Amino acid sequence: IKRDSKFTKLTEEHVKFFKELLGSESAVIDGVTQDATEDIEPFNSDWMRKFRGHTQLVLKPSNKEELSKVLRYCNENMLAVVPQGGNSGLVGGSVPVFDEIVINLQKMNKIRSFDEISGVLVADAGVILENADNYLAERNHIFPLDLGAKGSCQIGGNVATNAGGLRLLRYGSLHGNVLGIEAVLPDGTIVDDLGTLRKNNTGYDLKQLFIGAEGTIGIITGVSIQCAARSQAVNVAYFGLESYEKVQEAYRTAKGQLAEILSAFELMDGRTQKLVNRVTGKKMPLEGEYPFYCLVETSGSNTDHDAEKLQAFLEHVMESEIVLDGTLADNQTQIKELWSWREGITEVLGHEGGVYKYDLSIPISELYDLVNDTRDRLTEAGLVGDGPDYPVVDVVGYGHMGDANLHLNIPTRGFSKEVEKQLEPFVYEWVQKRNGSISAEHGLGVTKKPYVSYSKNETMMKLMKQIKDLYDPKGIMNPYKYI
Ligand code: FAD
Ligand code: MLT
Ligand code: ZN
């Protein structure tokens, strides 16, 4: 793709305007006036170091009024922008493609209010997810979303990507939990839809458009969100299993026997666990090695009741040989340790060079078939093996089993056109044939842009474009991305 010539190039005059508006502290500048206050590089490249833009300006507004003035000026002057939260996104959506101005939300990081009776939290979009959850923990509540990037991602970024994470199975999607949104449109209009009502049937639910829009129609500045009471009794079990069929049986049994206390059911294949073991050097949780593992978490309010249920579940899955071995954690340290075998996968995958990541919704019965089929395909093409002659290190699968969300990952020894040709559109066609989704929870960004049609038909694309044109008629919001 080429830089769109309709966008203005940044000048000293623009920079002067922003500096006067925000103060030099909040305008990280590179190249234009040679007085950079901070390294601009981290804002230009994404978490995976796969995408790199060339912005010369990062703006950090402190409140919605400042942001409104920034956006109105950008809109009037045809300056393209990229909204950026914690920059932990995995589809290249949070960094510029060319010289778009980065608008980073990190200075808008205040909790605005929390109601202990209703459990509704109202907070700035730039609050880091972990900070929000720690704040809630002190008040015996839990943020309804948790994911491996919690220490850096922002709740505004979570809402903008409609992130799913580790406990969607229990708390549901952000489309249900987000009760209100405050946002700024490209023309500077402040959209105040920051209601805190659980029920509100008054016409179109416009806030839903911002959930998962990936910064293409406006910038979210505030969020109100329904939070549940924090469970006092949390237990985690980690199992080794002989096949994917057994994982499905374990999941069915967990749903039946653990029912309302089941709070997560995560799938990891043996290859991911060996990789974590190899890269971190940590001893594996179980003695033997198994082709599949799953992590089951329960959260409830009564320790004895939960322990009793869990015990019955454990006995059943062990005796009926649904699982071959398992270990249990019931204190914070052990629980964190077991979770690290699941949450740590993302980080270790990039260890050898690169990784092709696919985040897919697939009917649960066929979910792991894709990993096998992809591995067969790459093996037949002679691309998988040990040593530098083979571009592909491995083909692995893990994910949110309870949500039928597979993460198919292909760690490689660097970028390879040959590997890419084998994978795409193969993976997308495979998913389309099963009426799955090419993006379950990470979004589309730039990575999935050429493949949207595998999950959205022409009419849906047309309707999406109409919305985009309505909210962002000049197209300055996160251009070159999926829409
Ligand atoms: P960014 O990466 O900064 O931005 C993501 C997108 O949202 C971009 O398009 C950006 O333009 C837009 N955006 C950001 N902030 C705003 C805003 N305020 N207003 C409008 N648009 C905005 N994702 C999951 O769904 N589930 C997981 O389990 C999960 N685990 C992860 C684990 C690791 C280790 C990592 C690195 C990532 C993981 N992710 C996961 C992906 C990522 O963390 C999420 O997509 C997260 O929600 C992004 O938040 P962020 O603040 O970092 O947003
Ligand atoms: C996860 O579930 O670990 C995240 O979505 C990140 C990833 O896909 O690697
Ligand atoms: Zn995930």
XYZ file of C-alpha atoms in Angstrom, residues 57 108 110 142 152 166 186 192 320 324 330 372 419 452:
14
model
C 4.574 13.033 16.555
C -6.053 9.751 30.883
C -8.038 8.041 36.487
C -13.284 -8.169 39.771
C 0.297 -2.923 29.868
C -9.309 -15.838 29.979
C -12.904 13.064 14.493
C -21.374 11.239 26.137
C -12.820 -42.582 34.056
C -4.207 -39.004 32.797
C -5.466 -23.392 45.894
C -3.085 -31.023 12.648
C 5.645 -20.367 4.641
C -12.160 -9.823 6.032
